PDB file of C-alpha atoms in Angstrom:
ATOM      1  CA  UNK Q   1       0.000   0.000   0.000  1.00  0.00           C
ATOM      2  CA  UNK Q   2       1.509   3.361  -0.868  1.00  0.00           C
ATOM      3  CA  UNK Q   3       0.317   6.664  -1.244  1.00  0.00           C
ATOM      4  CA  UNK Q   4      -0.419   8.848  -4.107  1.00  0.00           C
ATOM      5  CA  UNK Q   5      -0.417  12.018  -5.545  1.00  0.00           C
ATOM      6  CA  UNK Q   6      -4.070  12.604  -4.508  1.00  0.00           C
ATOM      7  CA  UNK Q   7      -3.609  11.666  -0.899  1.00  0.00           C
ATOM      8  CA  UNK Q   8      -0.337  14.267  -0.743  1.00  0.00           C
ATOM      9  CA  UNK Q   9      -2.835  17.027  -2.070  1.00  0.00           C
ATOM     10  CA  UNK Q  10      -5.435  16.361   0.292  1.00  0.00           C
ATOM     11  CA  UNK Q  11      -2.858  16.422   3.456  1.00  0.00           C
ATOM     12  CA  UNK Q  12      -1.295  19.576   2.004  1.00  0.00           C
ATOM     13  CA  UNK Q  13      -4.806  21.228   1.174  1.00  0.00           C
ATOM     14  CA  UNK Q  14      -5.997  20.406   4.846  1.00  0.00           C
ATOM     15  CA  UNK Q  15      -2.803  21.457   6.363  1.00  0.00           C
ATOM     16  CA  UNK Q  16      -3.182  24.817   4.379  1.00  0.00           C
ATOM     17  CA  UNK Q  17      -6.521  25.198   5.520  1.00  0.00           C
ATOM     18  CA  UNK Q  18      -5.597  24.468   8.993  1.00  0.00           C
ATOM     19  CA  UNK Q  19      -3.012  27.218   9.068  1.00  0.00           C
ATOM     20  CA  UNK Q  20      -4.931  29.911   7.019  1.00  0.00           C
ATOM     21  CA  UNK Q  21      -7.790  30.063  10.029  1.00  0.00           C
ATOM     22  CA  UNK Q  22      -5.439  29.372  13.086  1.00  0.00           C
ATOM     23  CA  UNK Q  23      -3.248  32.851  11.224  1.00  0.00           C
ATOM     24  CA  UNK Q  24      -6.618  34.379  10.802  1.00  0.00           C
ATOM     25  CA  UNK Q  25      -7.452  33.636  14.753  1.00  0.00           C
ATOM     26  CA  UNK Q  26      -4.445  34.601  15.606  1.00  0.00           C
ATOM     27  CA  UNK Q  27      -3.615  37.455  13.788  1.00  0.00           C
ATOM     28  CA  UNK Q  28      -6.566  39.309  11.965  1.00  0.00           C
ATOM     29  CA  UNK Q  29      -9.030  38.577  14.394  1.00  0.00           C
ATOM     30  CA  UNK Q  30      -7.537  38.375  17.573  1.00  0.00           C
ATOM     31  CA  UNK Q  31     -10.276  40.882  19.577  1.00  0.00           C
ATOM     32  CA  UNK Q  32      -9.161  38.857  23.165  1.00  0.00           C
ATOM     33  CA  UNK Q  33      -7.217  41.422  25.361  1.00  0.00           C
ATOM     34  CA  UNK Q  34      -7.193  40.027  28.934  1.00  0.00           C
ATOM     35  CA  UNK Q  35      -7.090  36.030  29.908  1.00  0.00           C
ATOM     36  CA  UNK Q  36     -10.597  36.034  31.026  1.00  0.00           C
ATOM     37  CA  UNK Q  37     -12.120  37.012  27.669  1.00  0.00           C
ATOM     38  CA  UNK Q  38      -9.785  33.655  26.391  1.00  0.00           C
ATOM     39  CA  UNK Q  39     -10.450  31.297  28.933  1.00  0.00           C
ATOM     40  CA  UNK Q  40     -13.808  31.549  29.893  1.00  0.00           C
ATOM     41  CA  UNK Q  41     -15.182  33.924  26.922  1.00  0.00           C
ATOM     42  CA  UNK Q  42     -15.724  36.761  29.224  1.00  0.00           C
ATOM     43  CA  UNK Q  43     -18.294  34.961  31.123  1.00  0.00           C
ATOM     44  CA  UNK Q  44     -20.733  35.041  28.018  1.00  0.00           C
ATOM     45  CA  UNK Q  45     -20.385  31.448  27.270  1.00  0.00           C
ATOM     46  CA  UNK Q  46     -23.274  29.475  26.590  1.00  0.00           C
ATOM     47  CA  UNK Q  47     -24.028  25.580  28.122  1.00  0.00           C
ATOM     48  CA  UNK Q  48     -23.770  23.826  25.231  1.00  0.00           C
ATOM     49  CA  UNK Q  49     -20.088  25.352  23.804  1.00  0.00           C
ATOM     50  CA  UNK Q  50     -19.159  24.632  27.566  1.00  0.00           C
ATOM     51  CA  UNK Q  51     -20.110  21.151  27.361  1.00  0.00           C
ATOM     52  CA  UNK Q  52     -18.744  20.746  23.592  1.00  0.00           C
ATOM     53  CA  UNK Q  53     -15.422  22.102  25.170  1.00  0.00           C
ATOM     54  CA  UNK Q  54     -15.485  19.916  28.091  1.00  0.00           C
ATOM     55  CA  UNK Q  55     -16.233  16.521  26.321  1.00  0.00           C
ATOM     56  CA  UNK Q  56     -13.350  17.547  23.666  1.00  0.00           C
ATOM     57  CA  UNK Q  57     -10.980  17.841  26.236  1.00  0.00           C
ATOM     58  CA  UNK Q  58     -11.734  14.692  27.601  1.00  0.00           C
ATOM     59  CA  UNK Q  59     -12.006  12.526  24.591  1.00  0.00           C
ATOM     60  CA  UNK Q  60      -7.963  12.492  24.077  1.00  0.00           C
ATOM     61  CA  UNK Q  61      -5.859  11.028  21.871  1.00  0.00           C
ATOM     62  CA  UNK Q  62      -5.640   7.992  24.709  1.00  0.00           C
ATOM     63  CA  UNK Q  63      -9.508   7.294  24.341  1.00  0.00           C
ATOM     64  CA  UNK Q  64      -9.129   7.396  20.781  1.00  0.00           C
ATOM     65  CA  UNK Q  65      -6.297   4.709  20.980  1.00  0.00           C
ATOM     66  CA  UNK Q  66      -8.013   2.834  23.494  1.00  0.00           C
ATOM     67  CA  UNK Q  67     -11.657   2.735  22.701  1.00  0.00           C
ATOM     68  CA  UNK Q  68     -11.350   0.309  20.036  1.00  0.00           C
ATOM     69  CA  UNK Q  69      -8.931  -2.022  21.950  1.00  0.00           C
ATOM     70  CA  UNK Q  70     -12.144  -1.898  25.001  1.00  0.00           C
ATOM     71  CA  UNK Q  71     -14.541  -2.877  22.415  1.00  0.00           C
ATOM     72  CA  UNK Q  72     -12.631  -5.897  20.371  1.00  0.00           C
ATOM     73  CA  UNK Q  73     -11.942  -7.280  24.277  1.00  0.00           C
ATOM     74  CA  UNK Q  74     -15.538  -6.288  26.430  1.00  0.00           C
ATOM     75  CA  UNK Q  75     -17.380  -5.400  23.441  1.00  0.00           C
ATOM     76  CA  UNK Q  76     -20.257  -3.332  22.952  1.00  0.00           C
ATOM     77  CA  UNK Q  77     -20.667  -2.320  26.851  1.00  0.00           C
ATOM     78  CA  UNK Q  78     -18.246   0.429  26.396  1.00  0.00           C
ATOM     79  CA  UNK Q  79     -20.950   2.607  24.101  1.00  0.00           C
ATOM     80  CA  UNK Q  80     -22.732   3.020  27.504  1.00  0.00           C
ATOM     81  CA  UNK Q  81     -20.261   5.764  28.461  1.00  0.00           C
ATOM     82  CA  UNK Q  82     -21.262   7.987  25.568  1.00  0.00           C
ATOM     83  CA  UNK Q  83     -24.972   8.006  27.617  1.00  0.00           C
ATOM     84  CA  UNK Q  84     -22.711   8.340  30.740  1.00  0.00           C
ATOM     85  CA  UNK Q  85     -20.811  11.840  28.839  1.00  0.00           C
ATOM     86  CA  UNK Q  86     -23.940  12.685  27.987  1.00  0.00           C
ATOM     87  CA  UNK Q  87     -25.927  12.849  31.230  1.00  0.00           C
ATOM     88  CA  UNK Q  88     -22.584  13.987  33.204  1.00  0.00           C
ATOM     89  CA  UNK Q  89     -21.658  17.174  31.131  1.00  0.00           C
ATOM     90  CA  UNK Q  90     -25.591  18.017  30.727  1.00  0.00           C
ATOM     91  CA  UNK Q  91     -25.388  18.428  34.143  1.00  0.00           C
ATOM     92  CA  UNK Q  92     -21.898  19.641  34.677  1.00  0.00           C
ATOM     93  CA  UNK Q  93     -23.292  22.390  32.373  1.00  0.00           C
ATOM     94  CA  UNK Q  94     -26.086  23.477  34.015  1.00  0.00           C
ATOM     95  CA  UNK Q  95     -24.032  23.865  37.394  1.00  0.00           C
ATOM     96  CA  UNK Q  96     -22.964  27.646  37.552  1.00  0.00           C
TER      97      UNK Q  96
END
């Protein structure tokens, strides 16, 4: 198996894209002055971005690895902690 042409100019295209908005963020649109208006949006944050920001930070590289190694050995028992995620940072996220 080897790769081609076409799967070189999709990794460039999305590593091009990747940089273009993270310059953009970073340079052009950059309207953050003080750590507070960066780390917790200035207070202004709604629940659901909250929770969306929570559960990405805890689905890591690790889980990603792992999940699929828990499933081949326990099997399908380990979808119950995507109801578990759910319920916990529905709550989580309602707790001010």
């Amino acid at each position: 198996m080897f790769l081609g042409w076409i799967d070189y100019g999709v990794l460039v295209l999305l590593l091009c894209l990747s940089t273009g908005i993270g310059l953009y963020h970073g340079c052009i649109h950059s309207k953050q002055l003080t750590t507070n208006e960066f780390l917790i949006g200035n207070g202004r944050i709604g629940i659901l971005p909250a929770a969306m920001s929570l559960l990405a930070s805890v689905t890591s590289a690790a889980t990603l690895l792992g999940a699929p190694v828990e499933i081949y050995t326990y099997g399908t028992m380990y979808l119950y902690y995507s109801e578990y995620y759910t319920i916990v940072f529905g709550l989580l996220g309602t707790i001010h």
